[in-house]
Structures are given as C-alpha cells and as structure tokens.
Amino acid sequence: MKLFKIRGGVHPDDRKKLSANKAIEPMPMPKLLRIPLQQHIGAPAEPVVRKGDKVLKGQLLADSKSVISAAVHAPTSGQIMAIGNYMAPHPSGLPIRTITLKPDHDDRWIELPAEVDPFTLTLDEIVKRVADAGIVGMGGATFPSAVKLGLRKRYELHTLVLNGAECEPYLTCDDRLMREQADDILDGIRIMMHALQVEQALIAIENNKPEALAAMREASSGFNKIKVINVPTRYPMGSEKHLVQTLTGKETPARALTADIGIVVHNVATAHAVHDAVRFGRPLISRVVTVSGGAIQQPRNLHVLIGTPVQDLLDYCGGFLEQPSHILSGGPMMGHPIPDTKVPVIKGFNGVIALTAKETAIRPPMPCIRCANCVTACPCGLVPLEMAARARNGDLQGAVDLGLMDCIACGSCAYVCPAHVPLVQYFNYAKGELTLRQRAEHKQAETKRLAEQRAVRIEHQKKAKREAMMRRRQEAARKKAAAQTTETEV
Ligand code: SF4
Ligand code: SF4
C-alpha cells in the first residue's frame, strides 16, 4: 500500500529494547486501590456506592451522567473505605474525587452476562455495551470510546484506523499486547468496524515492531477488509491526524476531526477492551503499563489494576538503579511528570518512565540562534520560534494567530533546538493562560447574564404587584359604586 510523507518529525533514540522483550506479567494485588472518578475527558462519574459498601469485581462504582463521560468500576472485590479527595495523577497533583477500595483478596466477579456473538447485536447495543464498560481511549487521549463509536450517526465514515504506532520512546505496552493478544485485538477491531459500519480497517504499526506486525498479520489473515500497514518509525507517527495523513494522504483540516474526512482512529489497546466488553460484558478495570527508563532496576510490562499506586509498580520492578531526575506518566516526549509515586494508575496511563539525569540531559536555555531547526521539525507546519517569542512577551493573541491552538505539544521542536529553548513550556504556559482567561470571561458573561435575568425577574414581580394593586383598587371602587347604587334604590 502506498504511504504518504508527512512534514517534520524527529527520530529520538527509542530505547524500547529496555522492555520490548519483557512479556506482560500480572501485578500482585495492591493493599489499597485509589480509583479517581475523572480518568477521562469530560464530566466526572457520579458515585453509586457508599463508604462501607462491599463490592464485587466489575461492579459499577460511579456512573456517567453526561454525554461526554465514562463509568468507573471496581477492579477487584472488597470494601469501600472512603469517597473523598485524593491527589490526582496529573502534574498539578491537585486533589480530585476518588473512591478508595480495600481488596478482600477473593477477587470475586459480579455475575457477568453470558458470552454473546457481537454481530447479532444492534449497532446501538454495541455502543451501549462499550459505554457501560467505561472504555476510554487507551493510547493516552482518554476520550470516551462509546462517543467515538457513535459518530456514524453524524458523519459519513468509511475507514477505521487502528493506532499501533506507539511512537513514544521507551513505551512497549501496545507492542506486547499486539504480540501476545492479537486475536482478541482483531475481534475488537471487527466489532468496531461493525459498530461504525465502515468498509475497511487499517492497522498501523511502526516498522520497529516486527513481531507485533507478524502477529497482527497472522490474526487478520482471512479478513480481506482489514490491512496491517508497516509505517515508518518517525515521531510523532502516533498522532491521530499525522497517522491518517501517512496512510491516506488526506490532511485533516485545522481544528476538525478525522471523522470530517470519513475516518475514525482508535488505539489497539482500546480494541482489546472493546472485545472484552462487548463479547464478555467485562468492564475496563485494568490495563498494560510499561515501567521503564534508565533509572529502573528491572524494566517490565505489567498488567495492572486501575487504582494501583505507582509506587507498587516501581517496587515490583526492583526500585531504582539510581535516583531518577524525572518520573513521567507516558513517554518522554509527551508524558507528564508524576507529582508523587502515591498517585494511582488510571485508564490512560500507558507508561511509568523513570529517567536518569543523563537521559534527560537538561541544559540551560540560551538565546535563539534562528537556525529554523524547530520549523523543519514541526509536523504541524508551525513556526515554533515565533510562537514562543509571542508567548514569552505575553502576546497570547499573537501566538494564537500563528497557530498555537494547532500545536499538538509533541515536543519535536524542543527536541531539535540547539539552544535548548523550552519551546513546549512556552506553549503550555500560553495555552493554560488562554484557558484561564476564557474561563474568567465565561464567568463574567455568566454573572452578567444572571444579573440581567434577576433584573428582569424583579421588574416582572414589581409589574405583577402594581397590576394586582390596580385590580384590588378597581374591585374596591366597583364594590363601593355597587353599594351606593343599592342605597339610592332603597
Ligand atoms: S531551533 Fe531553537 S535556536 Fe533554532 S530557531 Fe528554533 S528556537 Fe531558535
Ligand atoms: S510542540 Fe507544537 S510547535 Fe513544537 S513541533 Fe510539536 S506541534 Fe510543532
């Protein structure tokens, strides 16, 4: 199949060898699980259990009450110890609503429905099963998958793309899943194709994963509408829009969805979760996580219950060879610093990467030398040096005019910058500031709207009072006139 070249991109040392040959191992049961109610894009789930309740594995703990949200389930059987705030697995470390579950070590499932043939279900029934299972994009995007599977109602879709690129250095969890559970992933892909009613599926795997390519090719042989495509190893190949462009040559317009050009993209681990949910009724309560980096004693790929503390994963991998300079969730290009190793693994966590000072090689920034390396590396066709200059000078609108909102924060520009200008930090700062300003403007507009509504309401009340008084006066006058008439007649 012909592939299309995308602009920009970089070739960081992928360091996948550290964990690529480590088969997926189940983690021992943790002492406590902390299960955040917001592990996805959208509104947090609402608890349906109380402190003290005993729950079974797979039982619903919190339900999604909004269109964009995802349900949360018990990863094992045990008792609810608390429903309160706990440190978020996010760089801010700010507290978020979290359910604490103490495992009883029986690991007893709820009564699961009998296995069904997904192809006998209606399209809406499939989408509902995916929503009920609380599945979100497992490549890190965490967008509720049921919403994406429902896109056929609004868009003319023809292709499902499966993202098995895993272009971030160090991460090997998708690679191992494809090697070890290719048949289950393929079943999930067929179910998603059916739900989306698309003509074909393209499974994209970078050419640095030959075993995964072979496993997926073998699993898909006999399904002529499903093709496994060997894509070049080039970061950020796993970016949704760039992957679509590589496979089809079609560019997704700025701030549009790939669905606008008829294509839906899901991660291969999401396809695996869809197989579990639709065929067997099993909710999303665990995932595969790569624990790697130069500071890790024994890098591994672990099958982890959602809510397991990051510290348990580090301990299981033998702790540190040396004190890491950074511990990240996700890869080193787009991952986020973990605020504390007590934070739990959530549905979008694909890696815990502990990097040594040598690996991060942070050097002091110097003035920009206008070499334009960052321009050449940007896969989105932006001019990072100019955007950063605007952001640094507080000219946020100027940065927006240059395409700040199209920046996918891939870090390619910063990776090639010889002056070590912290370009992505400028972009993240500017985006954060813009969000705060938008929120403040929204709040101001909302306050004004409420004040106007109140003024209108008070005016209505005054008018109603005046009218009532007028009516009472008229009634009194009418009665008085009637009484005078009666007196005259008498
Ligand atoms: S790569 Fe760095 S030094 Fe070169 S133009 Fe961009 S910001 Fe300036
Ligand atoms: S971080 Fe943004 S500006 Fe830099 S290369 Fe990636 S998309 Fe371009």
Short mmCIF file of C-alpha atoms and ligand atoms in Angstrom, two decimals:
data_model
loop_
_atom_site.label_atom_id
_atom_site.label_comp_id
_atom_site.label_asym_id
_atom_site.label_seq_id
_atom_site.Cartn_x
_atom_site.Cartn_y
_atom_site.Cartn_z
CA MET A 1 0.00 0.00 0.00
CA LYS A 2 1.30 3.44 -0.91
CA LEU A 3 2.19 5.60 2.08
CA PHE A 4 2.32 9.39 2.12
CA LYS A 5 5.08 11.51 3.59
CA ILE A 6 4.25 13.86 6.44
CA ARG A 7 6.17 17.02 7.16
CA GLY A 8 8.54 17.36 10.08
CA GLY A 9 9.00 14.83 12.82
CA VAL A 10 12.14 13.55 14.55
CA HIS A 11 13.97 10.30 15.29
CA PRO A 12 14.65 10.16 19.03
CA ASP A 13 16.55 7.15 20.39
CA ASP A 14 13.57 4.87 21.06
CA ARG A 15 15.13 2.93 23.99
CA LYS A 16 12.41 0.29 23.53
CA LYS A 17 14.92 -2.51 23.94
CA LEU A 18 14.79 -1.96 27.71
CA SER A 19 11.33 -3.55 27.94
CA ALA A 20 10.29 -4.82 24.47
CA ASN A 21 11.25 -8.40 25.23
CA LYS A 22 9.52 -8.48 28.60
CA ALA A 23 6.23 -10.40 28.33
CA ILE A 24 3.19 -8.94 30.10
CA GLU A 25 3.14 -10.00 33.77
CA PRO A 26 0.23 -9.59 36.20
CA MET A 27 0.97 -7.40 39.21
CA PRO A 28 0.25 -8.74 42.70
CA MET A 29 -2.91 -7.39 44.36
CA PRO A 30 -2.24 -3.97 45.97
CA LYS A 31 -3.20 -3.25 49.60
CA LEU A 32 -5.43 -0.32 48.58
CA LEU A 33 -6.80 0.92 45.27
CA ARG A 34 -7.48 4.63 44.70
CA ILE A 35 -9.94 4.99 41.83
CA PRO A 36 -10.40 8.57 40.58
CA LEU A 37 -13.85 9.47 39.26
CA GLN A 38 -12.31 11.51 36.45
CA GLN A 39 -9.99 9.37 34.35
CA HIS A 40 -11.27 10.64 31.04
CA ILE A 41 -12.05 13.74 29.01
CA GLY A 42 -15.47 15.07 30.04
CA ALA A 43 -17.53 15.21 33.23
CA PRO A 44 -16.51 13.13 36.27
CA ALA A 45 -18.54 10.00 37.03
CA GLU A 46 -21.01 10.15 39.95
CA PRO A 47 -20.62 7.58 42.77
CA VAL A 48 -23.37 4.96 43.13
CA VAL A 49 -21.78 3.29 46.20
CA ARG A 50 -21.22 4.49 49.77
CA LYS A 51 -18.43 4.23 52.30
CA GLY A 52 -18.58 0.80 53.95
CA ASP A 53 -20.26 -0.96 50.99
CA LYS A 54 -18.89 -4.34 49.98
CA VAL A 55 -18.44 -4.59 46.23
CA LEU A 56 -17.59 -7.29 43.71
CA LYS A 57 -15.04 -7.15 40.92
CA GLY A 58 -16.51 -5.35 37.91
CA GLN A 59 -19.33 -3.75 39.94
CA LEU A 60 -20.30 -0.21 38.94
CA LEU A 61 -18.79 2.30 41.41
CA ALA A 62 -19.61 5.55 39.62
CA ASP A 63 -21.86 6.18 36.65
CA SER A 64 -21.51 8.62 33.78
CA LYS A 65 -24.28 11.22 33.92
CA SER A 66 -23.19 13.35 30.96
CA VAL A 67 -22.90 12.68 27.24
CA ILE A 68 -19.08 13.01 27.47
CA SER A 69 -18.10 10.95 30.50
CA ALA A 70 -17.20 7.37 31.43
CA ALA A 71 -18.36 4.94 34.12
CA VAL A 72 -15.92 3.59 36.72
CA HIS A 73 -15.94 0.00 38.07
CA ALA A 74 -14.41 -1.95 40.93
CA PRO A 75 -11.09 -3.50 39.82
CA THR A 76 -11.47 -6.28 42.42
CA SER A 77 -13.82 -7.33 45.21
CA GLY A 78 -13.52 -5.59 48.59
CA GLN A 79 -14.85 -2.79 50.74
CA ILE A 80 -15.25 0.92 50.03
CA MET A 81 -13.10 2.68 52.61
CA ALA A 82 -13.65 6.27 51.54
CA ILE A 83 -15.13 8.55 48.91
CA GLY A 84 -13.26 11.81 49.06
CA ASN A 85 -10.45 13.84 47.59
CA TYR A 86 -7.08 12.33 46.74
CA MET A 87 -4.01 13.52 44.84
CA ALA A 88 -4.59 13.48 41.06
CA PRO A 89 -2.23 11.55 38.75
CA HIS A 90 -1.60 14.85 37.00
CA PRO A 91 1.39 17.26 37.21
CA SER A 92 -0.64 19.63 39.41
CA GLY A 93 -1.21 16.88 42.00
CA LEU A 94 -4.41 18.74 42.95
CA PRO A 95 -6.97 16.61 44.78
CA ILE A 96 -9.75 15.01 42.77
CA ARG A 97 -12.73 12.93 43.86
CA THR A 98 -11.56 9.38 44.39
CA ILE A 99 -13.00 6.11 45.71
CA THR A 100 -10.68 4.10 47.98
CA LEU A 101 -11.22 0.33 47.81
CA LYS A 102 -9.64 -2.21 50.17
CA PRO A 103 -9.31 -5.54 48.31
CA ASP A 104 -10.62 -8.65 50.15
CA HIS A 105 -8.24 -10.82 48.06
CA ASP A 106 -11.11 -13.09 46.93
CA ASP A 107 -11.12 -11.24 43.57
CA ARG A 108 -14.77 -12.30 43.11
CA TRP A 109 -16.54 -11.14 39.92
CA ILE A 110 -20.09 -9.82 39.70
CA GLU A 111 -22.37 -12.11 37.72
CA LEU A 112 -21.32 -11.41 34.15
CA PRO A 113 -23.74 -11.80 31.21
CA ALA A 114 -23.36 -14.89 29.04
CA GLU A 115 -20.96 -14.56 26.11
CA VAL A 116 -22.69 -13.09 23.06
CA ASP A 117 -21.95 -13.04 19.38
CA PRO A 118 -21.39 -9.26 18.91
CA PHE A 119 -22.53 -9.48 15.28
CA THR A 120 -26.06 -10.40 16.42
CA LEU A 121 -26.32 -7.16 18.45
CA THR A 122 -27.73 -3.94 17.04
CA LEU A 123 -25.25 -1.10 16.46
CA ASP A 124 -26.73 0.86 19.38
CA GLU A 125 -26.45 -2.19 21.66
CA ILE A 126 -22.72 -2.43 20.87
CA VAL A 127 -22.20 1.27 21.62
CA LYS A 128 -24.16 0.88 24.88
CA ARG A 129 -22.01 -2.07 25.97
CA VAL A 130 -18.87 -0.02 25.33
CA ALA A 131 -20.32 2.92 27.32
CA ASP A 132 -21.43 0.63 30.18
CA ALA A 133 -17.89 -0.78 30.37
CA GLY A 134 -16.40 2.70 30.88
CA ILE A 135 -13.96 2.35 27.96
CA VAL A 136 -11.86 5.38 27.06
CA GLY A 137 -9.05 5.92 24.52
CA MET A 138 -6.21 3.89 26.00
CA GLY A 139 -3.40 5.47 23.98
CA GLY A 140 -3.48 8.32 26.48
CA ALA A 141 -6.20 10.50 24.92
CA THR A 142 -8.90 9.10 27.29
CA PHE A 143 -11.82 10.29 25.15
CA PRO A 144 -14.90 8.11 25.91
CA SER A 145 -14.85 5.40 23.22
CA ALA A 146 -18.63 4.97 23.02
CA VAL A 147 -18.97 8.58 21.86
CA LYS A 148 -16.44 7.91 19.08
CA LEU A 149 -18.23 4.69 18.09
CA GLY A 150 -21.48 6.64 17.82
CA LEU A 151 -20.01 9.03 15.22
CA ARG A 152 -21.60 7.11 12.35
CA LYS A 153 -24.84 8.99 13.17
CA ARG A 154 -23.23 12.34 12.37
CA TYR A 155 -20.53 11.59 9.80
CA GLU A 156 -20.14 9.64 6.57
CA LEU A 157 -17.49 7.18 7.70
CA HIS A 158 -15.57 4.71 5.54
CA THR A 159 -12.35 3.75 7.39
CA LEU A 160 -11.31 2.70 10.88
CA VAL A 161 -7.61 3.27 11.63
CA LEU A 162 -6.03 1.29 14.46
CA ASN A 163 -3.16 3.11 16.07
CA GLY A 164 -0.44 0.62 16.90
CA ALA A 165 2.35 3.05 16.07
CA GLU A 166 3.47 3.53 19.70
CA CYS A 167 5.98 6.15 18.56
CA GLU A 168 6.94 7.43 22.03
CA PRO A 169 10.38 6.22 23.16
CA TYR A 170 10.51 3.58 25.95
CA LEU A 171 6.84 2.51 25.66
CA THR A 172 6.25 -1.11 24.64
CA CYS A 173 2.85 -1.94 26.19
CA ASP A 174 0.96 -1.84 22.86
CA ASP A 175 3.76 -3.78 21.18
CA ARG A 176 3.48 -6.56 23.79
CA LEU A 177 -0.33 -6.57 23.66
CA MET A 178 -0.26 -6.99 19.86
CA ARG A 179 2.31 -9.77 20.09
CA GLU A 180 0.52 -11.65 22.87
CA GLN A 181 -3.19 -11.00 22.30
CA ALA A 182 -3.52 -10.32 18.57
CA ASP A 183 -6.69 -12.43 18.15
CA ASP A 184 -8.56 -10.52 20.87
CA ILE A 185 -7.47 -7.16 19.39
CA LEU A 186 -8.63 -8.32 15.98
CA ASP A 187 -12.02 -9.33 17.38
CA GLY A 188 -12.33 -5.83 18.91
CA ILE A 189 -11.44 -4.29 15.55
CA ARG A 190 -14.14 -6.32 13.76
CA ILE A 191 -16.69 -5.29 16.41
CA MET A 192 -15.73 -1.61 16.00
CA MET A 193 -15.92 -1.87 12.20
CA HIS A 194 -19.41 -3.31 12.57
CA ALA A 195 -20.48 -0.56 15.03
CA LEU A 196 -19.12 2.17 12.75
CA GLN A 197 -20.35 0.47 9.55
CA VAL A 198 -17.05 1.23 7.77
CA GLU A 199 -15.72 -0.51 4.68
CA GLN A 200 -12.17 -1.14 5.87
CA ALA A 201 -9.77 -1.11 8.81
CA LEU A 202 -6.08 -0.18 8.60
CA ILE A 203 -3.85 -1.33 11.46
CA ALA A 204 -0.78 0.95 11.51
CA ILE A 205 2.35 -0.37 13.23
CA GLU A 206 5.79 1.29 13.14
CA ASN A 207 8.46 -0.83 11.46
CA ASN A 208 10.46 -1.13 14.69
CA LYS A 209 7.94 -3.74 15.94
CA PRO A 210 8.38 -6.68 13.54
CA GLU A 211 6.93 -9.28 15.96
CA ALA A 212 3.77 -7.23 16.51
CA LEU A 213 3.44 -6.77 12.74
CA ALA A 214 3.74 -10.52 12.18
CA ALA A 215 1.26 -11.36 14.96
CA MET A 216 -1.37 -8.91 13.71
CA ARG A 217 -0.86 -10.07 10.10
CA GLU A 218 -1.42 -13.66 11.10
CA ALA A 219 -4.51 -12.79 13.17
CA SER A 220 -6.02 -10.75 10.32
CA SER A 221 -5.31 -13.21 7.51
CA GLY A 222 -8.64 -14.24 6.05
CA PHE A 223 -10.24 -10.82 6.69
CA ASN A 224 -9.73 -9.01 3.41
CA LYS A 225 -11.19 -5.72 4.67
CA ILE A 226 -8.51 -5.46 7.37
CA LYS A 227 -4.97 -4.49 6.38
CA VAL A 228 -1.88 -4.34 8.57
CA ILE A 229 0.37 -1.48 7.45
CA ASN A 230 4.02 -1.14 8.24
CA VAL A 231 4.56 2.62 8.77
CA PRO A 232 7.99 4.33 9.09
CA THR A 233 9.42 4.84 12.56
CA ARG A 234 9.22 8.58 12.91
CA TYR A 235 7.95 10.55 15.90
CA PRO A 236 5.06 11.67 16.18
CA MET A 237 3.68 8.97 13.85
CA GLY A 238 1.12 8.06 16.56
CA SER A 239 -0.52 11.50 16.37
CA GLU A 240 -4.01 10.77 15.05
CA LYS A 241 -4.04 13.28 12.20
CA HIS A 242 -0.48 12.51 11.07
CA LEU A 243 -1.15 8.79 11.05
CA VAL A 244 -4.24 9.32 8.90
CA GLN A 245 -2.24 11.50 6.53
CA THR A 246 0.52 8.89 6.26
CA LEU A 247 -2.00 6.16 5.44
CA THR A 248 -4.37 8.03 3.15
CA GLY A 249 -2.64 11.22 2.02
CA LYS A 250 -5.64 13.15 3.37
CA GLU A 251 -5.00 16.12 5.62
CA THR A 252 -7.50 16.76 8.43
CA PRO A 253 -8.31 20.48 8.46
CA ALA A 254 -7.11 22.50 11.48
CA ARG A 255 -9.38 22.04 14.49
CA ALA A 256 -11.53 19.50 12.61
CA LEU A 257 -11.91 15.79 13.43
CA THR A 258 -10.62 12.94 11.31
CA ALA A 259 -14.32 11.97 11.12
CA ASP A 260 -14.76 15.05 8.92
CA ILE A 261 -12.79 13.16 6.25
CA GLY A 262 -14.60 9.86 6.99
CA ILE A 263 -12.02 8.25 9.28
CA VAL A 264 -12.14 7.21 12.94
CA VAL A 265 -8.95 6.34 14.86
CA HIS A 266 -8.78 4.04 17.90
CA ASN A 267 -5.81 2.65 19.78
CA VAL A 268 -5.11 -1.11 19.59
CA ALA A 269 -5.48 -1.44 23.40
CA THR A 270 -8.94 0.17 23.10
CA ALA A 271 -9.86 -2.52 20.54
CA HIS A 272 -8.82 -5.14 23.09
CA ALA A 273 -11.04 -3.51 25.75
CA VAL A 274 -13.95 -3.44 23.28
CA HIS A 275 -13.55 -7.19 22.67
CA ASP A 276 -13.72 -7.83 26.45
CA ALA A 277 -16.70 -5.56 26.96
CA VAL A 278 -18.92 -6.44 24.01
CA ARG A 279 -18.28 -10.19 23.81
CA PHE A 280 -17.98 -10.95 27.55
CA GLY A 281 -19.55 -7.94 29.34
CA ARG A 282 -16.29 -7.22 31.20
CA PRO A 283 -15.74 -3.54 32.13
CA LEU A 284 -12.41 -1.73 31.81
CA ILE A 285 -10.73 -2.34 35.20
CA SER A 286 -7.11 -2.97 34.25
CA ARG A 287 -4.53 -2.20 31.59
CA VAL A 288 -0.97 -2.94 30.47
CA VAL A 289 1.64 -0.41 31.64
CA THR A 290 5.32 -0.20 30.61
CA VAL A 291 7.65 0.54 33.52
CA SER A 292 10.97 1.62 32.04
CA GLY A 293 13.73 4.21 31.89
CA GLY A 294 17.41 4.18 32.77
CA ALA A 295 16.68 4.57 36.48
CA ILE A 296 14.52 1.42 36.71
CA GLN A 297 16.18 -1.71 38.07
CA GLN A 298 14.09 -4.22 36.03
CA PRO A 299 12.03 -2.63 33.23
CA ARG A 300 8.80 -4.57 32.61
CA ASN A 301 5.36 -4.64 31.02
CA LEU A 302 2.78 -5.12 33.74
CA HIS A 303 -0.90 -5.96 33.73
CA VAL A 304 -2.14 -3.53 36.37
CA LEU A 305 -5.48 -2.96 38.11
CA ILE A 306 -6.77 0.60 37.71
CA GLY A 307 -6.15 2.41 41.01
CA THR A 308 -2.84 0.65 41.83
CA PRO A 309 -0.33 3.15 43.31
CA VAL A 310 2.61 3.95 41.00
CA GLN A 311 4.94 3.12 43.92
CA ASP A 312 3.74 -0.53 43.81
CA LEU A 313 4.81 -0.75 40.14
CA LEU A 314 8.22 0.75 40.94
CA ASP A 315 8.69 -1.67 43.86
CA TYR A 316 7.67 -4.64 41.71
CA CYS A 317 10.34 -3.62 39.19
CA GLY A 318 13.03 -3.68 41.89
CA GLY A 319 13.06 0.06 42.59
CA PHE A 320 15.71 2.41 41.23
CA LEU A 321 19.22 1.81 39.99
CA GLU A 322 19.86 5.46 40.74
CA GLN A 323 17.69 8.33 41.87
CA PRO A 324 15.68 9.42 38.78
CA SER A 325 15.71 13.04 37.72
CA HIS A 326 12.17 12.68 36.31
CA ILE A 327 9.32 10.19 36.75
CA LEU A 328 6.75 10.51 33.99
CA SER A 329 3.38 9.05 33.13
CA GLY A 330 3.57 8.26 29.40
CA GLY A 331 6.66 8.69 27.24
CA PRO A 332 9.40 11.28 27.50
CA MET A 333 8.14 13.38 24.55
CA MET A 334 4.51 13.94 25.56
CA GLY A 335 4.32 12.41 29.04
CA HIS A 336 3.65 14.36 32.23
CA PRO A 337 5.66 14.49 35.46
CA ILE A 338 4.12 12.37 38.21
CA PRO A 339 3.66 14.63 41.26
CA ASP A 340 4.10 11.77 43.77
CA THR A 341 4.54 8.00 43.45
CA LYS A 342 1.45 7.53 45.66
CA VAL A 343 -0.80 8.53 42.73
CA PRO A 344 -2.79 5.71 41.12
CA VAL A 345 -2.63 4.18 37.65
CA ILE A 346 -5.62 5.32 35.61
CA LYS A 347 -7.15 4.15 32.32
CA GLY A 348 -4.98 6.39 30.12
CA PHE A 349 -1.66 5.50 31.81
CA ASN A 350 0.48 3.61 29.29
CA GLY A 351 3.85 4.05 30.98
CA VAL A 352 5.75 4.93 34.12
CA ILE A 353 9.14 6.13 32.92
CA ALA A 354 11.92 6.97 35.40
CA LEU A 355 14.72 8.84 33.65
CA THR A 356 18.25 9.45 34.88
CA ALA A 357 19.88 12.88 34.77
CA LYS A 358 21.97 11.65 31.82
CA GLU A 359 18.84 10.62 29.87
CA THR A 360 17.06 13.91 30.40
CA ALA A 361 20.23 15.92 29.75
CA ILE A 362 18.57 19.19 30.71
CA ARG A 363 20.85 22.05 29.76
CA PRO A 364 20.34 25.74 30.49
CA PRO A 365 18.46 27.56 27.74
CA MET A 366 20.40 30.00 25.56
CA PRO A 367 19.14 32.73 23.23
CA CYS A 368 17.54 31.54 20.00
CA ILE A 369 20.05 31.50 17.13
CA ARG A 370 17.27 31.45 14.47
CA CYS A 371 18.56 28.27 12.90
CA ALA A 372 14.95 27.23 11.99
CA ASN A 373 15.52 23.60 13.05
CA CYS A 374 12.28 23.84 15.01
CA VAL A 375 10.38 24.93 11.88
CA THR A 376 11.71 21.95 9.91
CA ALA A 377 10.83 19.53 12.74
CA CYS A 378 7.27 20.75 13.37
CA PRO A 379 4.80 18.19 11.96
CA CYS A 380 2.02 20.78 12.04
CA GLY A 381 3.76 23.31 9.79
CA LEU A 382 4.06 25.93 12.55
CA VAL A 383 6.83 28.42 13.29
CA PRO A 384 7.71 27.48 16.88
CA LEU A 385 10.38 30.14 17.43
CA GLU A 386 7.94 32.95 16.57
CA MET A 387 5.10 31.44 18.61
CA ALA A 388 7.41 31.08 21.60
CA ALA A 389 8.62 34.70 21.23
CA ARG A 390 5.00 35.92 21.27
CA ALA A 391 4.13 33.75 24.29
CA ARG A 392 7.26 34.93 26.16
CA ASN A 393 6.28 38.58 25.58
CA GLY A 394 2.73 37.96 26.79
CA ASP A 395 1.28 38.43 23.27
CA LEU A 396 -1.03 35.42 23.54
CA GLN A 397 -3.28 36.54 20.71
CA GLY A 398 -0.19 36.83 18.51
CA ALA A 399 0.74 33.24 19.39
CA VAL A 400 -2.82 32.14 18.60
CA ASP A 401 -2.68 33.94 15.25
CA LEU A 402 0.46 31.92 14.47
CA GLY A 403 -1.37 28.64 15.14
CA LEU A 404 -0.83 27.98 18.85
CA MET A 405 -4.10 26.06 19.07
CA ASP A 406 -2.98 23.72 16.27
CA CYS A 407 0.14 22.76 18.23
CA ILE A 408 -0.15 19.15 19.43
CA ALA A 409 2.58 19.63 22.08
CA CYS A 410 4.61 16.82 20.52
CA GLY A 411 7.93 18.36 21.59
CA SER A 412 9.69 17.75 18.24
CA CYS A 413 10.72 21.42 18.06
CA ALA A 414 12.27 21.42 21.53
CA TYR A 415 13.99 18.09 20.78
CA VAL A 416 15.97 19.58 17.86
CA CYS A 417 16.62 23.02 19.32
CA PRO A 418 20.40 23.53 19.72
CA ALA A 419 19.79 26.45 22.09
CA HIS A 420 17.57 24.31 24.38
CA VAL A 421 14.81 26.90 24.28
CA PRO A 422 11.97 25.43 26.38
CA LEU A 423 9.54 25.83 23.48
CA VAL A 424 6.82 23.44 24.68
CA GLN A 425 6.83 25.02 28.12
CA TYR A 426 6.08 28.39 26.49
CA PHE A 427 3.24 26.81 24.50
CA ASN A 428 1.79 25.02 27.52
CA TYR A 429 2.00 28.22 29.56
CA ALA A 430 0.24 30.21 26.80
CA LYS A 431 -2.49 27.57 26.38
CA GLY A 432 -3.02 27.46 30.16
CA GLU A 433 -3.25 31.27 30.35
CA LEU A 434 -5.74 31.33 27.47
CA THR A 435 -7.89 28.70 29.18
CA LEU A 436 -7.85 30.73 32.42
CA ARG A 437 -8.81 33.90 30.53
CA GLN A 438 -11.58 32.10 28.67
CA ARG A 439 -12.88 30.76 31.98
CA ALA A 440 -12.76 34.24 33.53
CA GLU A 441 -14.57 35.71 30.50
CA HIS A 442 -17.15 32.94 30.62
CA LYS A 443 -17.66 33.56 34.36
CA GLN A 444 -18.01 37.31 33.76
CA ALA A 445 -20.52 36.74 30.96
CA GLU A 446 -22.43 34.26 33.12
CA THR A 447 -22.52 36.73 36.07
CA LYS A 448 -23.79 39.46 33.72
CA ARG A 449 -26.44 37.11 32.28
CA LEU A 450 -27.63 36.13 35.78
CA ALA A 451 -27.73 39.79 36.90
CA GLU A 452 -29.80 40.70 33.81
CA GLN A 453 -32.13 37.77 34.43
CA ARG A 454 -32.55 38.89 38.06
CA ALA A 455 -33.31 42.47 36.97
CA VAL A 456 -35.94 41.21 34.51
CA ARG A 457 -37.42 38.95 37.22
CA ILE A 458 -37.61 41.82 39.75
CA GLU A 459 -39.22 44.07 37.13
CA HIS A 460 -41.83 41.36 36.40
CA GLN A 461 -42.55 40.99 40.11
CA LYS A 462 -42.96 44.77 40.51
CA LYS A 463 -45.24 44.90 37.48
CA ALA A 464 -47.31 41.98 38.79
CA LYS A 465 -47.63 43.75 42.19
CA ARG A 466 -48.68 47.01 40.53
CA GLU A 467 -51.28 45.18 38.45
CA ALA A 468 -52.59 43.29 41.48
CA MET A 469 -52.89 46.55 43.44
CA MET A 470 -54.65 48.16 40.50
CA ARG A 471 -57.06 45.23 40.31
CA ARG A 472 -57.75 45.44 44.07
CA ARG A 473 -58.45 49.18 43.79
CA GLN A 474 -60.72 48.70 40.80
CA GLU A 475 -62.56 45.91 42.66
CA ALA A 476 -62.95 48.13 45.76
CA ALA A 477 -64.22 51.00 43.57
CA ARG A 478 -66.65 48.66 41.83
CA LYS A 479 -67.96 47.36 45.17
CA LYS A 480 -68.28 50.90 46.53
CA ALA A 481 -70.20 52.03 43.43
CA ALA A 482 -72.47 48.97 43.70
CA ALA A 483 -73.16 49.74 47.39
CA GLN A 484 -74.05 53.39 46.58
CA THR A 485 -76.42 52.25 43.82
CA THR A 486 -78.18 49.87 46.27
CA GLU A 487 -78.53 52.66 48.88
CA THR A 488 -80.08 55.04 46.26
CA GLU A 489 -82.57 52.37 45.18
CA VAL A 490 -83.56 51.74 48.79
S1 SF4 B 1 15.52 25.51 16.91
FE1 SF4 B 1 15.84 26.77 18.72
S2 SF4 B 1 17.54 28.09 18.18
FE2 SF4 B 1 16.80 27.24 16.27
S3 SF4 B 1 15.27 28.77 15.57
FE3 SF4 B 1 14.15 27.26 16.75
S4 SF4 B 1 14.09 28.14 18.81
FE4 SF4 B 1 15.70 29.22 17.71
S1 SF4 B 2 5.28 21.06 20.03
FE1 SF4 B 2 3.89 22.18 18.70
S2 SF4 B 2 5.17 23.69 17.68
FE2 SF4 B 2 6.55 22.13 18.53
S3 SF4 B 2 6.84 20.68 16.89
FE3 SF4 B 2 5.12 19.90 18.08
S4 SF4 B 2 3.32 20.75 17.08
FE4 SF4 B 2 5.08 21.94 16.32
#
